[in-house]
Amino acid sequence: RGSRIAMVYQDPMSSLNPVHTIGRQIIEAITIHRKVNRREARDRAIGLLTEVGVDRPVERLEAYPHQFSGGMRQRVVIAMALAGNPAVLVADEPTTALDVTIQARIIDLLDRIVAEHNTAVLLITHDLGVAAGFCDEIHVMQNGLIVESGSTDSLYAEPRHPYTKGLLGSVVDLNTDVTKPIPTFDAENGSGPQAPITTGPRPAAVPREPAPDAPALITVESLVKSFPLGRDTLRAVDGVSFTIRRGQTFGLVGESGSGKSTVSRCLLGLTPADSGAIRFDSVDVAGMSRSELRPIRRRMQMVFQDPFAALNRRHTVRQLVTAPLDAHHVGTPRERRERATEVLSLVGLGPELHDRLPRELSGGQCQRVAIARAVVLRPEFLILDEAVSALDVSLQAQVLNLLRDLQEQFDLTYLFVSHDLGVVRYMCSEIAVMQRGRIVEQASRERLFAEPREAYTRALLAAVPTANPAVERARRSEREELPA
Ligand code: ADP
Ligand code: MG
C-alpha cells in the first residue's frame, strides 16, 4: 500500500495533519517508501510539489495546510500519493469539494500523471461530466452492484441499463434543452426514465421570462458588506447592484467565497449591510429593524443548500411546515394544518411522511420539506442558495422541475444562487457572474452563454463538465490554451 497503490480522498483537509507543515508530511510520505537521506527527500518533495503545479514550492514546504486553498491542498495530497511512484491511484471523488475551474485543473493534472508515469487511475465519481472527460472505461454502480460496464464512448452513446439511462437523462449541463422538464427517474428502484413529477395543472416547461413591462421587485444598489479578517477587513460584497423583476428567475453564479451567500443574507436582513440600498417592492429594507421587517419578511423566503442543517431535527414534517404559519398567526390551527397538508402534497410528500423526522427522510425529501416550508406563507420572492447543490442528479432533476412548477402556479420571483452554470442556465433568464465580491458580468441567458464577454465568465464556462465524451475531449484541449 502506498508504493503500488495510493489513494486520494474527497476532502483533502482530512488527509492532511493540520499541525504539521506540508513539507514534513510530504517528506514523511517519501521516506516511508524509499531509503533516502533528508536532503534527497526534501529535493524530491520540491520536485513533487512542482509536478502537481504548486507554485513557489520551496517556501510552501514551511506552510501549514490551513494556509493553502482547497485546490492546493488537493494537489498536495496528490503529491503525497505520488511519493511512492504507485502503479495504481485510487481517486475517490477527488474534485467534489472543489470549484469547477479548480476541478478542471485537478483532472488535467491526473491526466498528465497518467500520461507521464503510466499510472492506472480508478476514478470514483458521481459526476457524469468528469467521468466523460477522464475515463477510458466505466462501471456503473447501483445498490452495491455493477449494473453496466463499457468503454466510455459506447456507454454514453448507447447506455443499456435503465439506471444508466436514467442517470444520463437527468444530467443538467450546458446542452440541456431549457424548454423541457428534466426527465426524472426513481434512483432507488432503478426503473428507467419516468414521466416528470409535476404538481400543478400546467407541466413545468418553458423557463419563466418576465413580462417585458414587469415591475422591479428587488433593487440592490451599491451593496457593500465587509468582515474582519485578522487585522484587515475583507470586502465580501464590494459594490453590487442589480434589479430582479417580478416573475423573473435571476441567477447569481460564481466560485465559492465570491460573496453570493452574503448578498442573499443581506437581502433577507439576516446580515446587516454596511452600505447601499435594498428595495423590496419599492420599500427600502436595508436599514429596517427586525420588527419593521417582519411583515416584509413574510413575503420573502429562503431555501439553503443543506436541508438537514436547515430543519429542526426534533420536529416532524408537519410541524416544520406549520411552524411559519404559527409564527405569523395565519388562520385557525385547523386551517394551518390544512394549508400544510396542501403544500406538502404540492411538493410531492404524501401523508405517510407527515409524521416523520428529518433523519427519517432522504436528502431530496428533506429539500422538499424545506421548499414546502418556504412557500407555505405564499411568499412573492424566494432565494434559493445552492438549493440543489447537495443532491444527486435524479433528486436535482425533481427539485428543479418542482421549482419551475411552483413558480408557474404562484407567480414567484426567484433569486437562484449556484456555482453550477448548467443548472443556472436551465433555470434563469437573467444571470450575474460574481467574482471577489463584485458582479463582473451580467446578461440574459441567451447572451451570456452564446457570447460571454469577461475572461472570468469564459474560464468558468470552459470548466463546466459535459456528459459527452467527445465534447469533453475537445474542451480539454481548448482549456490547455487558456491562461492559468
Ligand atoms: P459564496 O456564497 O459565494 O461562497 P460567501 O458570501 O459565503 O461566498 O462568502 C464571501 C466571503 O466572505 C468569503 O471570503 C467568506 O469567508 C467571507 N465571510 C462570509 N461570511 C462571513 C462571516 N460571518 N464572517 C467572516 N467572514 C465571512
Ligand atoms: Mg454560498
Short mmCIF file of C-alpha atoms and ligand atoms in Angstrom, two decimals:
data_model
loop_
_atom_site.label_atom_id
_atom_site.label_comp_id
_atom_site.label_asym_id
_atom_site.label_seq_id
_atom_site.Cartn_x
_atom_site.Cartn_y
_atom_site.Cartn_z
CA ARG A 1 0.00 0.00 0.00
CA GLY A 2 1.38 3.41 -0.89
CA SER A 3 4.16 2.12 -3.10
CA ARG A 4 1.98 0.15 -5.54
CA ILE A 5 -1.47 1.53 -4.72
CA ALA A 6 -2.14 5.02 -3.38
CA MET A 7 -5.35 6.81 -2.52
CA VAL A 8 -6.68 10.37 -2.89
CA TYR A 9 -9.84 11.26 -0.94
CA GLN A 10 -12.60 13.79 -1.42
CA ASP A 11 -11.72 16.03 1.49
CA PRO A 12 -8.04 16.99 1.36
CA MET A 13 -8.20 18.61 4.80
CA SER A 14 -8.93 15.29 6.47
CA SER A 15 -5.96 13.62 4.74
CA LEU A 16 -3.53 16.27 5.98
CA ASN A 17 -2.37 16.81 9.53
CA PRO A 18 -3.20 20.42 10.44
CA VAL A 19 -0.37 20.79 12.99
CA HIS A 20 2.47 19.69 10.70
CA THR A 21 3.98 21.61 7.81
CA ILE A 22 3.24 20.50 4.27
CA GLY A 23 6.96 19.76 3.81
CA ARG A 24 7.13 17.45 6.81
CA GLN A 25 4.10 15.48 5.59
CA ILE A 26 5.37 15.02 2.06
CA ILE A 27 8.86 14.10 3.26
CA GLU A 28 7.33 11.53 5.60
CA ALA A 29 5.40 10.02 2.69
CA ILE A 30 8.65 9.82 0.71
CA THR A 31 10.76 8.25 3.44
CA ILE A 32 8.14 5.56 4.11
CA HIS A 33 8.75 4.21 0.64
CA ARG A 34 12.41 4.92 -0.04
CA LYS A 35 15.74 4.85 1.68
CA VAL A 36 16.84 8.42 1.11
CA ASN A 37 18.57 10.98 3.29
CA ARG A 38 16.84 14.18 4.40
CA ARG A 39 18.34 16.25 1.63
CA GLU A 40 17.25 13.89 -1.10
CA ALA A 41 13.78 13.61 0.46
CA ARG A 42 13.48 17.39 0.56
CA ASP A 43 14.55 17.71 -3.08
CA ARG A 44 12.07 15.04 -4.05
CA ALA A 45 9.31 16.87 -2.10
CA ILE A 46 10.08 20.07 -4.01
CA GLY A 47 10.03 18.07 -7.23
CA LEU A 48 6.64 16.55 -6.40
CA LEU A 49 5.10 19.93 -5.49
CA THR A 50 6.38 21.35 -8.77
CA GLU A 51 4.98 18.39 -10.64
CA VAL A 52 1.47 18.87 -9.20
CA GLY A 53 1.58 22.57 -10.04
CA VAL A 54 2.11 24.23 -6.64
CA ASP A 55 3.95 27.50 -7.18
CA ARG A 56 6.92 28.59 -5.01
CA PRO A 57 7.43 25.02 -3.70
CA VAL A 58 10.48 25.83 -1.58
CA GLU A 59 8.60 28.34 0.58
CA ARG A 60 5.48 26.18 0.60
CA LEU A 61 7.31 23.37 2.38
CA GLU A 62 7.23 25.51 5.53
CA ALA A 63 3.50 26.31 5.26
CA TYR A 64 0.63 24.61 7.10
CA PRO A 65 -2.46 23.10 5.44
CA HIS A 66 -4.76 25.93 6.57
CA GLN A 67 -2.62 28.38 4.62
CA PHE A 68 -3.49 26.55 1.39
CA SER A 69 -6.67 26.84 -0.67
CA GLY A 70 -8.81 23.73 -1.22
CA GLY A 71 -7.39 23.16 -4.70
CA MET A 72 -3.79 23.50 -3.48
CA ARG A 73 -4.45 21.08 -0.63
CA GLN A 74 -5.77 18.52 -3.08
CA ARG A 75 -2.58 18.99 -5.13
CA VAL A 76 -0.51 18.33 -2.01
CA VAL A 77 -2.48 15.16 -1.29
CA ILE A 78 -1.90 14.02 -4.87
CA ALA A 79 1.82 14.81 -4.47
CA MET A 80 1.92 12.62 -1.34
CA ALA A 81 0.11 9.83 -3.17
CA LEU A 82 2.70 10.03 -5.96
CA ALA A 83 5.62 9.84 -3.50
CA GLY A 84 5.91 6.07 -3.78
CA ASN A 85 5.50 6.06 -7.59
CA PRO A 86 2.36 3.95 -7.37
CA ALA A 87 1.17 1.78 -10.24
CA VAL A 88 -2.45 2.43 -9.30
CA LEU A 89 -4.00 5.63 -7.96
CA VAL A 90 -7.47 5.36 -6.42
CA ALA A 91 -9.12 8.78 -6.50
CA ASP A 92 -12.37 8.83 -4.54
CA GLU A 93 -14.39 11.94 -5.53
CA PRO A 94 -11.13 13.94 -5.72
CA THR A 95 -12.78 17.10 -7.06
CA THR A 96 -16.23 17.05 -5.44
CA ALA A 97 -15.32 19.67 -2.85
CA LEU A 98 -13.70 22.00 -5.40
CA ASP A 99 -14.86 24.81 -7.69
CA VAL A 100 -15.29 23.96 -11.38
CA THR A 101 -12.19 25.77 -12.61
CA ILE A 102 -10.06 24.09 -9.96
CA GLN A 103 -11.76 20.78 -10.64
CA ALA A 104 -10.79 21.09 -14.30
CA ARG A 105 -7.15 21.71 -13.38
CA ILE A 106 -7.01 18.76 -10.96
CA ILE A 107 -8.49 16.47 -13.61
CA ASP A 108 -5.95 17.80 -16.12
CA LEU A 109 -3.23 17.07 -13.56
CA LEU A 110 -4.43 13.46 -13.11
CA ASP A 111 -4.49 13.14 -16.89
CA ARG A 112 -0.88 14.29 -17.10
CA ILE A 113 0.18 11.85 -14.37
CA VAL A 114 -1.40 9.00 -16.32
CA ALA A 115 0.40 10.06 -19.48
CA GLU A 116 3.81 10.68 -17.92
CA HIS A 117 4.05 7.85 -15.38
CA ASN A 118 1.78 5.29 -16.99
CA THR A 119 -0.23 5.18 -13.75
CA ALA A 120 -3.59 3.45 -13.74
CA VAL A 121 -6.33 5.52 -12.11
CA LEU A 122 -9.56 4.28 -10.56
CA LEU A 123 -11.67 7.43 -10.52
CA ILE A 124 -14.73 7.26 -8.28
CA THR A 125 -17.25 9.97 -9.04
CA HIS A 126 -20.93 10.84 -9.12
CA ASP A 127 -20.23 13.45 -11.81
CA LEU A 128 -21.01 12.13 -15.27
CA GLY A 129 -19.27 15.08 -16.89
CA VAL A 130 -16.00 14.44 -15.07
CA ALA A 131 -16.17 10.73 -15.93
CA ALA A 132 -16.88 11.51 -19.60
CA GLY A 133 -13.73 13.59 -19.94
CA PHE A 134 -11.32 11.47 -17.96
CA CYS A 135 -12.15 7.76 -18.12
CA ASP A 136 -11.44 5.15 -20.78
CA GLU A 137 -13.76 2.60 -19.24
CA ILE A 138 -16.68 2.99 -16.87
CA HIS A 139 -18.54 0.76 -14.44
CA VAL A 140 -21.91 2.00 -13.20
CA MET A 141 -22.81 1.03 -9.63
CA GLN A 142 -26.25 0.91 -8.08
CA ASN A 143 -27.17 -0.54 -4.68
CA GLY A 144 -23.85 -2.34 -4.31
CA LEU A 145 -23.86 -3.92 -7.76
CA ILE A 146 -22.17 -3.05 -11.02
CA VAL A 147 -25.14 -2.82 -13.35
CA GLU A 148 -23.33 -1.84 -16.52
CA SER A 149 -19.76 -1.67 -17.83
CA GLY A 150 -18.30 -0.45 -21.06
CA SER A 151 -15.94 1.86 -22.86
CA THR A 152 -16.74 5.48 -22.12
CA ASP A 153 -17.77 6.28 -25.69
CA SER A 154 -20.17 3.36 -26.04
CA LEU A 155 -21.62 3.79 -22.56
CA TYR A 156 -22.56 7.42 -23.16
CA ALA A 157 -23.69 6.83 -26.74
CA GLU A 158 -25.77 3.74 -26.02
CA PRO A 159 -26.49 3.16 -22.34
CA ARG A 160 -28.32 -0.15 -21.92
CA HIS A 161 -29.24 -0.42 -18.27
CA PRO A 162 -32.29 1.63 -17.20
CA TYR A 163 -30.32 3.09 -14.31
CA THR A 164 -27.55 4.34 -16.61
CA LYS A 165 -30.18 5.74 -18.96
CA GLY A 166 -31.89 7.44 -16.06
CA LEU A 167 -28.66 8.97 -14.80
CA LEU A 168 -27.65 10.30 -18.20
CA GLY A 169 -31.16 11.57 -18.88
CA SER A 170 -31.28 13.61 -15.68
CA VAL A 171 -27.99 15.44 -16.19
CA VAL A 172 -28.35 19.20 -16.47
CA ASP A 173 -25.44 20.76 -18.31
CA LEU A 174 -24.76 23.43 -20.92
CA ASN A 175 -26.51 21.37 -23.62
CA THR A 176 -29.75 20.69 -21.76
CA ASP A 177 -32.93 21.77 -23.55
CA VAL A 178 -34.21 24.54 -21.30
CA THR A 179 -37.70 24.43 -22.77
CA LYS A 180 -38.46 20.93 -21.43
CA PRO A 181 -38.84 19.45 -17.96
CA ILE A 182 -35.86 17.30 -16.94
CA PRO A 183 -36.65 13.59 -17.17
CA THR A 184 -36.65 12.10 -13.68
CA PHE A 185 -36.37 8.51 -12.53
CA ASP A 186 -36.52 6.53 -9.35
CA ALA A 187 -32.85 6.04 -8.47
CA GLU A 188 -33.53 3.60 -5.64
CA ASN A 189 -35.55 1.19 -7.68
CA GLY A 190 -33.68 1.71 -10.89
CA SER A 191 -36.68 1.95 -13.13
CA GLY A 192 -35.96 3.83 -16.31
CA PRO A 193 -36.92 7.38 -17.20
CA GLN A 194 -40.30 8.28 -15.79
CA ALA A 195 -42.76 10.97 -16.51
CA PRO A 196 -41.71 14.12 -14.66
CA ILE A 197 -43.35 14.64 -11.27
CA THR A 198 -45.46 17.68 -11.94
CA THR A 199 -47.51 19.28 -9.26
CA GLY A 200 -49.88 21.69 -10.89
CA PRO A 201 -52.24 21.81 -13.78
CA ARG A 202 -49.51 23.07 -16.10
CA PRO A 203 -46.37 21.00 -16.62
CA ALA A 204 -43.01 22.61 -15.96
CA ALA A 205 -41.98 23.78 -19.38
CA VAL A 206 -40.53 26.87 -20.91
CA PRO A 207 -38.50 28.76 -18.32
CA ARG A 208 -40.15 31.80 -16.96
CA GLU A 209 -39.41 35.04 -18.75
CA PRO A 210 -40.86 38.07 -17.01
CA ALA A 211 -43.32 40.18 -18.96
CA PRO A 212 -41.44 42.96 -20.78
CA ASP A 213 -43.12 45.59 -18.60
CA ALA A 214 -42.85 43.63 -15.33
CA PRO A 215 -42.01 46.00 -12.48
CA ALA A 216 -38.90 45.63 -10.33
CA LEU A 217 -39.48 43.53 -7.21
CA ILE A 218 -35.92 43.70 -5.85
CA THR A 219 -33.49 46.53 -6.45
CA VAL A 220 -29.99 46.38 -5.00
CA GLU A 221 -27.75 49.41 -5.30
CA SER A 222 -24.05 49.62 -4.41
CA LEU A 223 -24.34 46.98 -1.71
CA VAL A 224 -21.24 46.68 0.49
CA LYS A 225 -20.54 44.20 3.27
CA SER A 226 -17.15 43.70 4.94
CA PHE A 227 -15.99 41.18 7.51
CA PRO A 228 -12.97 41.49 9.79
CA LEU A 229 -10.14 39.25 8.63
CA GLY A 230 -7.19 39.25 11.02
CA ARG A 231 -6.09 42.86 11.25
CA ASP A 232 -7.61 43.55 7.82
CA THR A 233 -11.14 43.65 6.54
CA LEU A 234 -12.47 41.53 3.74
CA ARG A 235 -14.95 43.09 1.36
CA ALA A 236 -17.17 40.05 0.87
CA VAL A 237 -19.62 42.18 -1.14
CA ASP A 238 -18.00 45.12 -2.84
CA GLY A 239 -20.50 47.43 -4.53
CA VAL A 240 -23.08 45.09 -6.01
CA SER A 241 -26.11 46.42 -7.95
CA PHE A 242 -28.87 44.54 -9.77
CA THR A 243 -32.62 44.50 -10.33
CA ILE A 244 -34.92 41.50 -10.26
CA ARG A 245 -38.26 41.94 -11.99
CA ARG A 246 -41.47 40.36 -10.79
CA GLY A 247 -41.83 36.80 -12.09
CA GLN A 248 -38.19 36.55 -13.09
CA THR A 249 -35.60 33.95 -12.14
CA PHE A 250 -32.40 35.85 -11.59
CA GLY A 251 -29.20 33.79 -11.37
CA LEU A 252 -26.17 34.61 -9.26
CA VAL A 253 -23.13 32.46 -10.13
CA GLY A 254 -19.51 32.45 -9.01
CA GLU A 255 -16.98 30.29 -7.24
CA SER A 256 -17.03 29.65 -3.51
CA GLY A 257 -16.16 32.72 -1.50
CA SER A 258 -17.24 35.14 -4.23
CA GLY A 259 -19.93 36.63 -1.96
CA LYS A 260 -23.15 35.04 -3.25
CA SER A 261 -24.46 33.90 0.12
CA THR A 262 -23.60 37.22 1.73
CA VAL A 263 -25.70 39.04 -0.88
CA SER A 264 -28.58 36.62 -0.19
CA ARG A 265 -28.35 37.11 3.56
CA CYS A 266 -28.26 40.90 3.21
CA LEU A 267 -31.42 40.79 1.08
CA LEU A 268 -33.29 38.97 3.84
CA GLY A 269 -31.87 41.16 6.59
CA LEU A 270 -30.06 38.17 8.15
CA THR A 271 -26.78 40.03 7.75
CA PRO A 272 -26.81 43.84 8.05
CA ALA A 273 -25.25 45.57 5.04
CA ASP A 274 -22.53 48.21 5.64
CA SER A 275 -23.91 50.48 2.97
CA GLY A 276 -26.04 50.50 -0.14
CA ALA A 277 -29.76 50.29 -0.79
CA ILE A 278 -32.03 47.25 -0.94
CA ARG A 279 -35.57 47.89 -2.11
CA PHE A 280 -38.30 45.27 -1.95
CA ASP A 281 -41.36 46.29 -3.91
CA SER A 282 -40.14 49.93 -3.76
CA VAL A 283 -39.69 49.88 0.04
CA ASP A 284 -36.16 50.43 1.34
CA VAL A 285 -35.47 47.50 3.65
CA ALA A 286 -31.71 47.94 4.15
CA GLY A 287 -31.89 49.93 7.38
CA MET A 288 -35.05 48.39 8.84
CA SER A 289 -35.30 46.94 12.34
CA ARG A 290 -36.44 43.38 12.92
CA SER A 291 -39.98 44.42 13.79
CA GLU A 292 -40.27 46.78 10.82
CA LEU A 293 -39.00 43.96 8.62
CA ARG A 294 -41.45 41.39 9.95
CA PRO A 295 -44.39 41.96 7.57
CA ILE A 296 -41.97 42.09 4.63
CA ARG A 297 -40.02 39.02 5.69
CA ARG A 298 -43.20 37.05 5.27
CA ARG A 299 -43.18 37.91 1.60
CA MET A 300 -39.60 36.72 1.04
CA GLN A 301 -38.22 33.30 1.99
CA MET A 302 -35.01 31.34 1.58
CA VAL A 303 -34.01 27.74 0.89
CA PHE A 304 -30.45 26.71 1.79
CA GLN A 305 -28.00 24.17 0.46
CA ASP A 306 -28.01 21.72 3.33
CA PRO A 307 -31.58 20.62 4.05
CA PHE A 308 -30.65 18.66 7.19
CA ALA A 309 -28.91 21.59 8.82
CA ALA A 310 -31.80 23.91 7.98
CA LEU A 311 -34.50 21.77 9.61
CA ASN A 312 -35.09 21.35 13.33
CA ARG A 313 -34.27 17.69 13.83
CA ARG A 314 -36.82 17.17 16.61
CA HIS A 315 -39.82 18.39 14.60
CA THR A 316 -41.94 16.26 12.34
CA VAL A 317 -42.52 17.15 8.72
CA ARG A 318 -45.96 18.50 9.56
CA GLN A 319 -44.65 20.63 12.45
CA LEU A 320 -41.86 22.00 10.31
CA VAL A 321 -44.27 23.18 7.63
CA THR A 322 -46.87 24.51 10.08
CA ALA A 323 -44.32 26.49 12.12
CA PRO A 324 -44.13 29.56 9.82
CA LEU A 325 -47.94 29.76 9.84
CA ASP A 326 -47.97 29.62 13.64
CA ALA A 327 -45.27 32.28 13.85
CA HIS A 328 -47.28 34.64 11.68
CA HIS A 329 -50.65 33.73 13.28
CA VAL A 330 -52.22 32.70 9.99
CA GLY A 331 -55.79 31.38 10.38
CA THR A 332 -57.01 28.85 12.94
CA PRO A 333 -54.93 25.80 13.99
CA ARG A 334 -57.18 23.69 11.81
CA GLU A 335 -56.68 25.94 8.78
CA ARG A 336 -52.93 25.87 9.35
CA ARG A 337 -52.95 22.11 9.37
CA GLU A 338 -54.94 22.03 6.16
CA ARG A 339 -52.65 24.54 4.47
CA ALA A 340 -49.59 22.48 5.50
CA THR A 341 -51.13 19.29 4.10
CA GLU A 342 -51.96 21.06 0.86
CA VAL A 343 -48.44 22.44 0.41
CA LEU A 344 -46.86 19.10 1.30
CA SER A 345 -48.88 17.33 -1.36
CA LEU A 346 -47.88 20.09 -3.78
CA VAL A 347 -44.19 19.24 -3.29
CA GLY A 348 -44.95 15.52 -3.61
CA LEU A 349 -44.78 14.46 0.06
CA GLY A 350 -47.73 12.22 0.88
CA PRO A 351 -49.48 11.80 4.28
CA GLU A 352 -47.38 8.72 5.12
CA LEU A 353 -44.39 11.07 5.51
CA HIS A 354 -46.01 13.83 7.57
CA ASP A 355 -45.16 12.37 10.97
CA ARG A 356 -41.54 11.59 10.16
CA LEU A 357 -38.48 13.37 11.49
CA PRO A 358 -35.85 14.84 9.13
CA ARG A 359 -33.44 11.96 9.74
CA GLU A 360 -36.10 9.54 8.51
CA LEU A 361 -36.19 11.26 5.12
CA SER A 362 -33.89 11.13 2.08
CA GLY A 363 -31.91 14.22 1.08
CA GLY A 364 -34.37 15.01 -1.69
CA GLN A 365 -37.36 14.66 0.61
CA CYS A 366 -35.69 16.96 3.15
CA GLN A 367 -35.13 19.59 0.49
CA ARG A 368 -38.80 19.32 -0.47
CA VAL A 369 -39.79 19.90 3.15
CA ALA A 370 -37.56 22.98 3.15
CA ILE A 371 -39.26 24.21 -0.03
CA ALA A 372 -42.73 23.49 1.38
CA ARG A 373 -41.83 25.48 4.47
CA ALA A 374 -40.58 28.35 2.34
CA VAL A 375 -43.72 28.55 0.19
CA VAL A 376 -46.36 27.84 2.85
CA LEU A 377 -46.73 31.56 3.63
CA ARG A 378 -47.32 32.25 -0.08
CA PRO A 379 -44.27 34.47 -0.44
CA GLU A 380 -43.63 36.51 -3.56
CA PHE A 381 -39.87 36.14 -3.55
CA LEU A 382 -37.74 33.07 -2.89
CA ILE A 383 -33.97 32.97 -2.51
CA LEU A 384 -32.58 29.56 -3.44
CA ASP A 385 -28.98 29.47 -2.21
CA GLU A 386 -27.32 26.37 -3.70
CA ALA A 387 -30.65 24.65 -3.10
CA VAL A 388 -29.86 21.66 -5.34
CA SER A 389 -26.07 21.55 -4.94
CA ALA A 390 -26.04 18.70 -2.43
CA LEU A 391 -28.44 16.50 -4.39
CA ASP A 392 -27.71 13.68 -6.84
CA VAL A 393 -28.79 14.16 -10.45
CA SER A 394 -32.08 12.31 -10.04
CA LEU A 395 -33.11 14.36 -6.99
CA GLN A 396 -31.76 17.56 -8.51
CA ALA A 397 -33.98 16.99 -11.54
CA GLN A 398 -37.06 16.51 -9.35
CA VAL A 399 -36.41 19.64 -7.33
CA LEU A 400 -35.67 21.82 -10.37
CA ASN A 401 -38.90 20.69 -12.04
CA LEU A 402 -40.77 21.35 -8.82
CA LEU A 403 -39.36 24.87 -8.52
CA ARG A 404 -40.45 25.69 -12.05
CA ASP A 405 -43.93 24.32 -11.34
CA LEU A 406 -44.30 26.32 -8.15
CA GLN A 407 -43.18 29.43 -9.96
CA GLU A 408 -45.88 28.95 -12.59
CA GLN A 409 -48.57 28.33 -10.00
CA PHE A 410 -47.75 31.08 -7.55
CA ASP A 411 -46.17 33.64 -9.83
CA LEU A 412 -42.97 33.51 -7.77
CA THR A 413 -39.83 35.55 -8.29
CA TYR A 414 -36.57 33.68 -7.68
CA LEU A 415 -33.02 34.62 -6.85
CA PHE A 416 -31.26 31.42 -7.84
CA VAL A 417 -27.77 31.20 -6.38
CA SER A 418 -25.46 28.47 -7.61
CA HIS A 419 -21.91 27.63 -8.58
CA ASP A 420 -23.26 25.29 -11.29
CA LEU A 421 -23.57 27.08 -14.61
CA GLY A 422 -25.51 24.27 -16.25
CA VAL A 423 -28.25 24.46 -13.63
CA VAL A 424 -28.26 28.27 -13.72
CA ARG A 425 -28.66 28.24 -17.48
CA TYR A 426 -31.61 25.86 -17.14
CA MET A 427 -33.38 27.95 -14.51
CA CYS A 428 -32.58 31.62 -15.10
CA SER A 429 -33.46 34.21 -17.71
CA GLU A 430 -31.00 36.81 -16.41
CA ILE A 431 -27.64 35.97 -14.85
CA ALA A 432 -25.00 37.89 -12.90
CA VAL A 433 -21.49 36.48 -12.53
CA MET A 434 -19.75 37.27 -9.23
CA GLN A 435 -16.05 37.28 -8.55
CA ARG A 436 -14.42 38.51 -5.34
CA GLY A 437 -17.45 40.45 -4.16
CA ARG A 438 -18.23 42.14 -7.46
CA ILE A 439 -20.52 41.44 -10.37
CA VAL A 440 -18.12 41.15 -13.29
CA GLU A 441 -20.72 40.44 -15.96
CA GLN A 442 -24.50 40.41 -16.19
CA ALA A 443 -26.55 39.34 -19.18
CA SER A 444 -29.58 37.43 -20.40
CA ARG A 445 -29.18 33.66 -20.68
CA GLU A 446 -29.03 33.87 -24.46
CA ARG A 447 -26.23 36.43 -24.47
CA LEU A 448 -24.17 35.08 -21.57
CA PHE A 449 -23.85 31.54 -22.89
CA ALA A 450 -23.54 32.48 -26.55
CA GLU A 451 -21.03 35.29 -26.15
CA PRO A 452 -19.52 35.63 -22.70
CA ARG A 453 -17.51 38.85 -22.63
CA GLU A 454 -15.42 38.61 -19.48
CA ALA A 455 -12.38 36.34 -19.30
CA TYR A 456 -13.63 35.06 -15.93
CA THR A 457 -17.00 34.03 -17.37
CA ARG A 458 -15.27 32.29 -20.24
CA ALA A 459 -12.98 30.43 -17.84
CA LEU A 460 -15.99 29.32 -15.79
CA LEU A 461 -17.84 28.13 -18.87
CA ALA A 462 -14.80 26.29 -20.21
CA ALA A 463 -14.53 24.39 -16.93
CA VAL A 464 -18.11 23.06 -16.74
CA PRO A 465 -18.01 19.35 -17.48
CA THR A 466 -20.40 17.98 -20.09
CA ALA A 467 -21.70 14.42 -20.06
CA ASN A 468 -20.43 13.82 -23.57
CA PRO A 469 -17.01 12.20 -24.06
CA ALA A 470 -16.25 13.73 -27.47
CA VAL A 471 -17.24 17.23 -26.38
CA GLU A 472 -15.20 16.86 -23.18
CA ARG A 473 -12.08 15.81 -25.06
CA ALA A 474 -12.38 18.79 -27.39
CA ARG A 475 -12.84 21.18 -24.47
CA ARG A 476 -9.90 19.69 -22.63
CA SER A 477 -7.59 20.79 -25.43
CA GLU A 478 -9.31 24.20 -25.57
CA ARG A 479 -8.67 24.60 -21.87
CA GLU A 480 -4.98 23.91 -22.24
CA GLU A 481 -4.78 27.11 -24.24
CA LEU A 482 -6.36 29.26 -21.52
CA PRO A 483 -4.05 31.17 -19.18
CA ALA A 484 -3.80 29.82 -15.63
P1 ADP B 1 -20.20 32.31 -1.53
O1 ADP B 1 -21.59 32.11 -1.04
O2 ADP B 1 -20.11 32.93 -2.88
O3 ADP B 1 -19.37 31.06 -1.46
P2 ADP B 1 -19.90 33.93 0.85
O4 ADP B 1 -20.83 35.05 0.65
O5 ADP B 1 -20.32 32.83 1.75
O6 ADP B 1 -19.47 33.36 -0.57
O7 ADP B 1 -18.52 34.50 1.40
C1 ADP B 1 -17.84 35.58 0.80
C2 ADP B 1 -16.59 35.88 1.63
O8 ADP B 1 -16.99 36.42 2.90
C3 ADP B 1 -15.73 34.67 1.94
O9 ADP B 1 -14.39 35.04 1.86
C4 ADP B 1 -16.13 34.30 3.34
O10 ADP B 1 -15.06 33.67 4.00
C5 ADP B 1 -16.45 35.66 3.96
N1 ADP B 1 -17.48 35.57 5.01
C6 ADP B 1 -18.78 35.20 4.85
N2 ADP B 1 -19.47 35.27 6.00
C7 ADP B 1 -18.58 35.68 6.95
C8 ADP B 1 -18.66 35.94 8.36
N3 ADP B 1 -19.82 35.81 9.01
N4 ADP B 1 -17.54 36.35 8.99
C9 ADP B 1 -16.38 36.50 8.31
N5 ADP B 1 -16.22 36.28 7.00
C10 ADP B 1 -17.30 35.87 6.31
MG MG B 2 -22.64 30.33 -0.54
#
